[in-house]
Amino acid sequence: MAESPSALSEAFQLLISADPALTEIVLLSLQVSLTATLIAFALGAPLGALIAVSRFPGRGAVIAVLNALMGLPPVVVGLTVYILVSNAGALGPLRLIYTPTAMVIAQVLLVAPLIAALSRLTIEDMHEEYDELFRTLRLTRFAAIGTLLWDARFSLATVALAGFGRAIAEVGAVLIVGGNIAHVTRVMTTAIALETSKGELSMALGLGIILIAISVAVNAAVGVARASGRRMAAI
Amino acid sequence: MNFMALDQSAVIGQADKMKPAPRALPVRLSGVAYDVGGLRLIDGLGLTVAPRRRLALIGPNGAGKSLTLRLVQGLIRPTAGEICWGEHAAPPAHSVALVFQRPTLLRRSVLANIRHALAAYGAPRAGREDAAMELLEMAGLADLADRPARRLSGGEQQRLALVRALAAEPELLLLDEPTASLDPQATQAIEMLIEAAAARGTSVVLVTHDLGQVRRLADDVAFLHRGRVLEHGTADEFFDEPQTQEAADFVAGRLLL
Ligand SMILES: Nc1ncnc2c1ncn2[C@@H]1O[C@H](COP(=O)(O)OP(=O)(O)OP(=O)(O)O)[C@@H](O)[C@H]1O
Ligand SMILES: [Mg+2]
């Protein structure tokens, strides 16, 4: 208990001095989660838009599954990817286990359903409004999806930020497929878990402060996206 | 041989630029009914939209004017009866353009709205920017080209929606109360655009509650009441000697019950 204040001041010391070990971990975290978010967005947003504009048998079930996948437990995703990329798995020969690539794959699987489900919701409302215009313009489905993705850009930016927020904060998936190997796959959340269990609170606290700062920044970015959307009369 | 080929393509190029023969006109509606949930909203409607004519569609609220425009645009299919567009059972692509009572503008700039429509209408990419600016000039919106379209005033939005429809170079332009709630100046701007389109040979169907506007713009009048056409004739005939009590009451400004 008594060492908590000193741990906190040490944590600030690490932050102020831009401690190389800490910096390395933060940069890897950002790299993995940003890459995963970008890929998940590139897959999820068009998929959400496609579902939003399409009518097909079983559509309700697809949406229900998608919504359920939004809350997928990270450890389950981690386990699934682990089975895929472990030496005996289907992707075993690619030797991805315990690499940042495996962590990116896991976070893509974690975040893409979230992005697809939220995109579907946003774009379906907009499509309802645009439907008759699209039909007078005789847009192809492809062109309609393109129009909707662009017109929903501000809302989709907040969707992407929500995806990034989930990716950067999760620990279960990256821990299982990354293994928390120092200098290779150690990211903020896995490092916090390890350092805490070792009793190295200063490093854990320093990383925790950065995680909170990132979360605050993401929320600020959501605010900026909303404000610019309103200014463009586009929300 | 090469010369021949060149010559031919030049001729084809010319033909492309000339306005093709009308494909969608006349539009004929006969015995058209439209039901929603067992309710008959349009009932035995007969109407002809002739080439190069301006038809005003008038009648009280809920008469079925907007539904009629949606039928003519091909957005909804009649429950019974028949609509033909020239020889066709569906309107040929981009031959009919509709400006809605509450136009939907895209969440982008004024210019981008027109560019988007031109792309949808298959205008060649290279000429799009110029064509879009030309349309905005026509609407008096060139200065507002970079503004978010949804921030425009009501009158400006109507003008934008109107020139966006004109971007299709339609044979038939359908307008649903384009000047409702606009001031006289904005109304005049819209009417000038309509007249310019008509002068280029575009047929117009205009829904309006402004009888002065009917007198100014329309060659023909169709009077709708409770999903039926009660009168269909020239504007002069309609105003001088309405054939039904309902039309006479409507022209005189008496309440229709
Ligand atoms: N999808 C629908 N479902 C149920 N009723 C409808 C539907 N669309 C239109 N109606 C009804 O059909 C009638 C005709 O509608 P329409 O919009 O064509 O009227 P209108 O002549 O354009 O009236 P206004 O002058 O008020 O615009 C109205 O009573 C309307 O409530
Ligand atoms: Mg109406």
XYZ file of C-alpha atoms and ligand atoms in Angstrom:
524
model
C 0.000 0.000 0.000
C 2.772 2.347 1.042
C 4.599 1.958 -2.249
C 1.653 3.094 -4.373
C 2.528 6.820 -4.332
C 6.094 6.108 -5.267
C 4.943 3.731 -8.005
C 2.829 6.524 -9.407
C 5.672 9.033 -9.349
C 7.948 6.450 -10.947
C 5.283 5.907 -13.588
C 5.339 9.624 -14.400
C 9.104 9.461 -14.451
C 8.897 6.735 -17.112
C 6.441 8.772 -19.144
C 8.388 12.033 -18.952
C 11.672 10.420 -19.820
C 10.014 8.535 -22.699
C 11.445 5.293 -21.369
C 12.571 3.188 -24.362
C 10.981 -0.036 -23.089
C 7.683 1.714 -22.534
C 7.840 3.529 -25.872
C 8.481 0.300 -27.720
C 5.419 -1.305 -26.163
C 3.197 1.682 -26.884
C 4.311 1.868 -30.510
C 3.712 -1.842 -31.091
C 0.254 -1.533 -29.546
C -0.635 1.349 -31.820
C 0.780 -0.418 -34.851
C -1.145 -3.642 -34.227
C -4.457 -2.024 -33.311
C -4.396 0.641 -36.023
C -3.584 -1.939 -38.683
C -6.312 -4.228 -37.392
C -8.838 -1.386 -37.306
C -8.013 -0.308 -40.855
C -8.386 -3.835 -42.200
C -11.532 -4.437 -40.166
C -13.004 -1.188 -41.467
C -12.130 -1.989 -45.078
C -13.943 -5.313 -44.676
C -16.687 -4.398 -42.225
C -18.031 -1.107 -43.554
C -18.736 -2.341 -47.115
C -20.166 -5.575 -45.708
C -22.456 -3.597 -43.414
C -23.512 -1.398 -46.337
C -24.168 -4.430 -48.531
C -26.418 -5.967 -45.893
C -28.121 -2.606 -45.373
C -29.160 -2.278 -49.039
C -29.887 -5.950 -49.751
C -33.056 -7.953 -49.209
C -32.584 -11.692 -49.118
C -34.040 -14.668 -47.277
C -32.412 -15.075 -43.896
C -31.424 -11.431 -43.687
C -32.851 -11.088 -40.197
C -30.806 -14.060 -39.025
C -27.618 -12.646 -40.566
C -28.183 -9.360 -38.742
C -28.883 -11.160 -35.469
C -25.642 -13.148 -35.812
C -23.714 -9.990 -36.674
C -25.104 -8.192 -33.646
C -24.198 -11.135 -31.446
C -20.652 -11.199 -32.843
C -20.260 -7.559 -31.788
C -19.808 -8.697 -28.221
C -17.539 -11.638 -28.988
C -15.298 -12.359 -25.949
C -11.675 -11.563 -26.873
C -10.384 -14.797 -25.322
C -12.660 -16.827 -27.573
C -11.396 -14.969 -30.629
C -7.853 -15.509 -29.384
C -8.460 -19.208 -28.936
C -9.970 -19.518 -32.424
C -7.063 -17.743 -34.075
C -4.635 -19.746 -31.947
C -6.115 -22.984 -33.282
C -5.878 -21.636 -36.838
C -2.285 -20.417 -36.714
C -0.719 -22.874 -34.284
C 1.655 -25.343 -35.854
C -1.050 -27.969 -36.265
C -3.636 -25.475 -37.556
C -4.811 -24.689 -41.089
C -2.509 -21.653 -41.277
C 0.256 -23.421 -39.355
C 2.744 -23.526 -42.231
C 2.734 -19.707 -42.320
C 4.336 -19.746 -38.845
C 2.310 -16.825 -37.567
C 1.866 -17.895 -33.977
C 3.400 -15.412 -31.502
C 3.874 -12.731 -34.176
C 2.304 -9.274 -34.452
C 0.597 -10.538 -37.620
C -1.318 -13.123 -35.592
C -2.311 -10.362 -33.179
C -3.568 -8.248 -36.083
C -5.599 -11.194 -37.400
C -7.156 -11.740 -33.983
C -8.070 -8.081 -33.564
C -9.516 -7.922 -37.081
C -11.808 -10.814 -36.191
C -12.688 -9.080 -32.952
C -13.426 -5.671 -34.431
C -14.767 -6.339 -37.961
C -18.162 -7.632 -36.746
C -18.535 -4.568 -34.524
C -17.754 -2.255 -37.424
C -20.011 -4.191 -39.812
C -22.940 -4.203 -37.378
C -22.700 -0.501 -36.537
C -22.181 0.426 -40.205
C -25.221 -1.610 -41.175
C -27.310 0.266 -38.634
C -26.167 3.729 -39.748
C -26.369 3.009 -43.443
C -29.741 1.322 -43.316
C -31.327 4.475 -41.894
C -29.669 6.591 -44.538
C -30.655 4.201 -47.300
C -34.285 4.441 -46.282
C -34.057 8.169 -46.811
C -32.165 7.879 -50.121
C -33.989 4.896 -51.616
C -36.399 6.733 -53.897
C -33.677 9.118 -55.060
C -31.460 6.152 -55.878
C -34.260 4.562 -57.823
C -34.952 7.705 -59.840
C -31.218 7.893 -60.560
C -31.253 4.144 -61.330
C -28.104 3.583 -59.338
C -26.608 0.120 -59.438
C -26.267 -1.528 -56.038
C -22.532 -0.972 -56.262
C -22.983 2.761 -56.902
C -25.594 2.975 -54.152
C -23.182 1.440 -51.643
C -20.458 3.848 -52.729
C -22.780 6.819 -52.316
C -23.939 5.669 -48.890
C -20.427 4.951 -47.601
C -19.324 8.437 -48.570
C -22.408 10.200 -47.246
C -22.131 8.325 -43.947
C -18.425 9.189 -43.670
C -18.691 11.121 -40.410
C -20.770 8.476 -38.671
C -18.480 5.780 -40.062
C -15.485 7.628 -38.642
C -17.007 7.298 -35.180
C -17.700 3.630 -35.917
C -14.034 3.129 -36.807
C -12.987 4.905 -33.610
C -15.231 2.623 -31.577
C -13.522 -0.323 -33.270
C -10.085 1.058 -32.472
C -11.111 1.634 -28.870
C -12.115 -2.013 -28.529
C -8.933 -3.244 -30.217
C -6.444 -1.197 -28.215
C -8.067 -2.063 -24.878
C -8.515 -5.817 -25.244
C -6.077 -8.212 -23.656
C -7.392 -11.747 -24.113
C -6.927 -12.189 -27.858
C -3.452 -10.645 -28.171
C -2.242 -12.490 -25.107
C -3.234 -15.900 -26.470
C -1.950 -15.488 -30.042
C 0.918 -13.087 -29.262
C 2.253 -14.653 -26.074
C 3.439 -11.331 -24.593
C 7.026 -11.862 -25.753
C 9.287 -8.945 -24.843
C 10.347 -6.829 -27.859
C 8.217 -8.981 -30.177
C 4.578 -9.183 -29.178
C 4.367 -7.314 -25.889
C 1.649 -4.655 -26.093
C 0.230 -2.297 -23.485
C -2.525 -4.498 -22.142
C -0.471 -7.675 -21.933
C 2.422 -5.759 -20.397
C 0.135 -4.280 -17.753
C -1.124 -7.746 -16.854
C 2.415 -9.120 -16.602
C 3.988 -6.206 -14.747
C 1.136 -6.123 -12.255
C 1.489 -9.825 -11.550
C 5.223 -9.291 -11.039
C 4.508 -6.391 -8.694
C 6.195 -3.878 -11.051
C 3.483 -1.309 -10.595
C 5.273 1.725 -12.024
C 5.487 0.286 -15.550
C 1.900 -0.964 -15.316
C 0.665 2.410 -14.126
C 2.613 4.298 -16.800
C 1.065 2.135 -19.515
C -2.347 2.446 -17.888
C -2.093 6.228 -17.986
C -1.271 6.071 -21.679
C -4.222 3.744 -22.338
C -6.519 6.194 -20.605
C -5.031 9.068 -22.578
C -5.657 7.152 -25.813
C -9.236 6.515 -24.767
C -9.694 10.228 -24.047
C -8.155 11.081 -27.422
C -10.465 8.635 -29.196
C -13.455 10.250 -27.540
C -12.220 13.685 -28.511
C -11.836 12.465 -32.087
C -15.425 11.199 -32.014
C -16.457 14.684 -30.931
C -14.505 16.254 -33.769
C -16.062 13.858 -36.304
C -19.552 14.668 -35.035
C -18.930 18.399 -35.054
C -17.573 18.375 -38.595
C -20.484 16.199 -39.656
C -22.905 18.699 -38.215
C -21.085 21.580 -39.819
C -21.403 19.813 -43.182
C -25.058 19.115 -42.358
C -24.078 15.533 -42.925
C -25.245 13.724 -39.821
C -10.698 1.614 -95.678
C -9.337 3.602 -92.776
C -11.040 6.698 -94.074
C -14.363 4.960 -94.154
C -14.023 3.841 -90.570
C -13.088 7.330 -89.456
C -15.992 8.834 -91.341
C -18.469 6.485 -89.821
C -17.356 7.049 -86.286
C -17.582 10.786 -86.899
C -21.173 10.376 -88.045
C -22.004 8.197 -85.048
C -20.462 10.826 -82.817
C -22.746 13.421 -84.357
C -25.810 11.265 -83.908
C -24.882 10.823 -80.257
C -25.042 14.531 -79.686
C -28.429 14.974 -81.354
C -31.417 14.494 -79.121
C -32.733 10.994 -79.743
C -36.347 10.404 -80.734
C -38.710 10.392 -77.760
C -38.961 6.968 -76.223
C -41.056 7.557 -73.140
C -43.790 9.779 -74.560
C -46.694 9.845 -74.658
C -47.231 8.327 -71.233
C -50.674 6.725 -71.058
C -52.363 5.685 -67.841
C -55.607 3.784 -68.217
C -57.801 2.452 -65.440
C -54.924 2.709 -62.996
C -55.582 1.707 -59.411
C -53.158 1.703 -56.504
C -53.907 0.027 -53.194
C -52.032 0.091 -49.924
C -53.130 -2.386 -47.294
C -56.533 -2.918 -48.887
C -57.114 0.807 -49.145
C -57.723 2.107 -52.694
C -55.719 5.328 -52.924
C -55.831 5.692 -56.714
C -59.003 4.519 -58.364
C -59.541 4.114 -62.109
C -57.180 6.868 -63.082
C -56.839 7.753 -66.750
C -54.339 10.316 -67.997
C -52.169 11.067 -71.002
C -48.938 13.040 -70.938
C -48.268 14.216 -74.469
C -44.886 15.206 -75.940
C -43.959 18.868 -75.608
C -46.882 19.680 -73.335
C -46.981 21.115 -69.853
C -49.624 19.463 -67.724
C -50.699 20.779 -64.349
C -51.957 18.167 -61.894
C -54.150 19.848 -59.329
C -56.545 18.823 -56.612
C -56.968 18.963 -52.865
C -54.555 17.472 -50.311
C -54.627 13.715 -50.361
C -56.162 13.564 -53.853
C -53.367 11.294 -55.050
C -51.186 13.739 -56.966
C -47.871 12.647 -55.469
C -48.818 8.976 -55.906
C -49.637 9.675 -59.554
C -46.186 11.164 -60.090
C -44.594 8.126 -58.423
C -46.584 5.890 -60.767
C -45.494 7.880 -63.816
C -41.870 7.792 -62.638
C -42.204 4.021 -62.288
C -41.305 4.042 -58.588
C -44.494 2.194 -57.715
C -46.491 -0.264 -59.834
C -50.226 0.002 -60.271
C -52.345 -2.610 -58.526
C -54.663 -2.650 -61.536
C -54.801 -0.962 -64.920
C -51.953 -0.115 -67.224
C -49.275 2.489 -67.757
C -47.240 2.641 -70.929
C -44.365 4.914 -71.736
C -44.408 5.210 -75.540
C -43.986 1.618 -76.619
C -42.534 0.548 -73.317
C -44.012 -1.135 -70.271
C -41.459 0.579 -68.006
C -39.891 4.008 -68.386
C -36.672 3.864 -70.433
C -33.615 4.732 -68.315
C -33.317 8.418 -67.467
C -36.204 9.433 -69.731
C -38.324 10.598 -66.807
C -37.040 12.702 -63.903
C -38.907 13.464 -60.698
C -38.358 16.276 -58.225
C -39.934 15.221 -54.951
C -42.183 17.328 -52.773
C -39.404 17.158 -50.181
C -36.260 16.682 -52.246
C -33.499 14.475 -50.874
C -30.097 16.076 -51.190
C -26.905 14.151 -50.592
C -24.684 14.952 -47.617
C -22.075 16.681 -49.715
C -21.492 19.948 -51.488
C -23.896 21.520 -53.965
C -21.503 20.800 -56.815
C -20.936 17.217 -55.665
C -24.686 16.601 -55.709
C -24.836 17.515 -59.398
C -21.651 15.605 -60.168
C -23.134 12.522 -58.553
C -26.307 12.765 -60.650
C -24.329 13.286 -63.853
C -22.291 10.182 -63.070
C -25.500 8.218 -62.443
C -26.872 9.421 -65.769
C -23.756 8.167 -67.516
C -22.301 11.554 -68.478
C -18.687 11.121 -69.590
C -16.271 11.779 -66.749
C -14.265 14.367 -68.647
C -17.137 16.783 -69.190
C -18.805 16.371 -65.811
C -17.238 19.280 -63.968
C -18.143 21.735 -66.745
C -21.628 20.326 -67.183
C -22.211 20.547 -63.424
C -21.069 24.164 -63.261
C -23.275 24.983 -66.245
C -26.307 23.558 -64.464
C -25.445 25.496 -61.310
C -25.127 28.701 -63.340
C -28.546 27.982 -64.760
C -29.958 27.644 -61.258
C -28.121 30.715 -60.007
C -26.251 28.529 -57.536
C -22.722 28.805 -58.957
C -21.585 30.939 -56.019
C -22.794 28.311 -53.588
C -21.104 25.396 -55.378
C -18.907 24.456 -52.416
C -21.547 24.817 -49.701
C -22.994 21.745 -48.024
C -26.180 21.121 -50.008
C -28.267 20.505 -46.916
C -27.387 23.923 -45.549
C -29.075 25.722 -48.449
C -32.325 27.611 -47.952
C -35.562 25.947 -49.006
C -35.692 27.849 -52.285
C -32.070 27.079 -53.089
C -32.602 23.398 -52.299
C -35.569 23.291 -54.684
C -33.545 24.887 -57.457
C -30.708 22.442 -56.846
C -33.089 19.478 -56.942
C -34.613 20.828 -60.146
C -31.344 21.226 -62.047
C -30.195 17.883 -60.697
C -33.253 16.353 -62.375
C -32.481 18.332 -65.545
C -29.000 16.813 -65.551
C -30.693 13.667 -66.902
C -31.887 15.656 -69.948
C -35.211 13.909 -69.415
C -38.005 13.789 -71.951
C -40.453 14.223 -69.133
C -39.948 16.265 -65.997
C -42.205 15.584 -63.008
C -42.394 18.301 -60.379
C -44.154 17.864 -57.043
C -45.069 21.267 -55.613
C -41.706 22.797 -56.518
C -42.618 26.231 -55.203
C -44.620 25.356 -52.112
C -43.538 27.664 -49.275
C -41.214 29.700 -51.512
C -41.326 33.486 -51.712
C -42.341 35.179 -55.003
C -38.763 35.707 -56.127
C -37.725 32.113 -55.503
C -40.945 30.993 -57.167
C -40.102 33.034 -60.236
C -36.618 31.523 -60.388
C -38.120 28.018 -60.389
C -40.734 28.942 -62.982
C -38.050 30.301 -65.288
C -36.149 27.028 -65.027
C -39.313 25.093 -65.833
C -40.055 27.327 -68.806
C -36.520 26.997 -70.103
C -36.769 23.212 -69.908
C -40.140 23.255 -71.664
C -38.701 25.516 -74.367
C -36.040 22.874 -75.014
C -38.818 20.383 -75.723
C -39.126 18.701 -72.326
C -42.639 17.711 -71.312
C -43.606 18.758 -67.805
C -46.087 17.462 -65.277
C -46.444 19.973 -62.491
C -48.254 19.380 -59.217
C -49.162 22.658 -57.594
C -51.734 24.344 -55.374
C -50.974 27.724 -56.935
C -53.656 28.372 -59.565
C -51.826 31.488 -60.744
C -48.884 29.224 -61.488
C -51.157 26.877 -63.418
C -52.308 29.787 -65.571
C -48.719 30.939 -66.116
C -47.146 27.578 -66.910
C -49.631 24.945 -67.979
C -51.007 24.023 -71.386
C -53.228 21.311 -69.941
C -54.853 20.650 -66.608
C -55.882 17.422 -64.933
C -58.024 17.760 -61.852
C -57.725 14.950 -59.298
C -60.102 14.217 -56.503
C -60.073 11.134 -54.291
C -57.762 9.183 -56.561
C -59.669 9.891 -59.779
C -59.228 12.316 -62.652
C -62.422 14.318 -62.716
C -61.343 16.662 -65.517
C -58.609 16.596 -68.122
C -58.377 19.297 -70.767
C -56.620 22.463 -71.792
C -55.971 25.035 -69.097
C -58.284 27.531 -70.772
C -61.163 25.078 -70.911
C -60.620 24.140 -67.314
C -60.666 27.667 -65.952
C -63.398 28.992 -68.260
C -65.873 26.189 -67.970
C -65.114 23.528 -65.390
C -67.309 20.498 -66.059
C -67.785 19.263 -62.514
C -69.036 20.897 -59.354
C -65.848 19.830 -57.531
C -63.585 21.534 -60.090
C -65.747 24.660 -60.081
C -65.567 24.785 -56.291
C -61.806 24.193 -56.320
C -61.181 26.989 -58.853
C -63.421 29.310 -56.891
C -61.461 28.538 -53.738
C -64.360 26.881 -51.933
C -63.628 24.037 -49.569
C -63.911 20.566 -51.047
C -65.347 18.008 -48.690
N -47.711 4.444 -48.548
C -48.939 4.874 -48.203
N -49.647 4.198 -47.280
C -50.875 4.611 -46.913
N -51.474 5.693 -47.414
C -50.817 6.402 -48.319
C -49.511 6.035 -48.766
N -49.092 6.930 -49.670
C -50.089 7.808 -49.790
N -51.120 7.504 -48.999
C -52.404 8.220 -48.913
O -52.898 8.365 -50.223
C -53.530 9.602 -50.384
C -52.918 10.330 -51.565
O -51.596 10.675 -51.235
P -50.754 11.702 -52.109
O -49.476 11.892 -51.410
O -50.709 11.251 -53.503
O -51.635 13.019 -51.992
P -51.413 14.417 -52.698
O -52.489 14.621 -53.678
O -50.025 14.521 -53.197
O -51.631 15.407 -51.471
P -50.841 16.762 -51.059
O -51.448 17.870 -51.844
O -51.150 16.905 -49.605
O -49.398 16.559 -51.318
C -53.378 10.330 -49.075
O -54.584 10.211 -48.369
C -52.262 9.605 -48.377
O -52.434 9.641 -46.983
Mg -48.322 15.488 -52.573
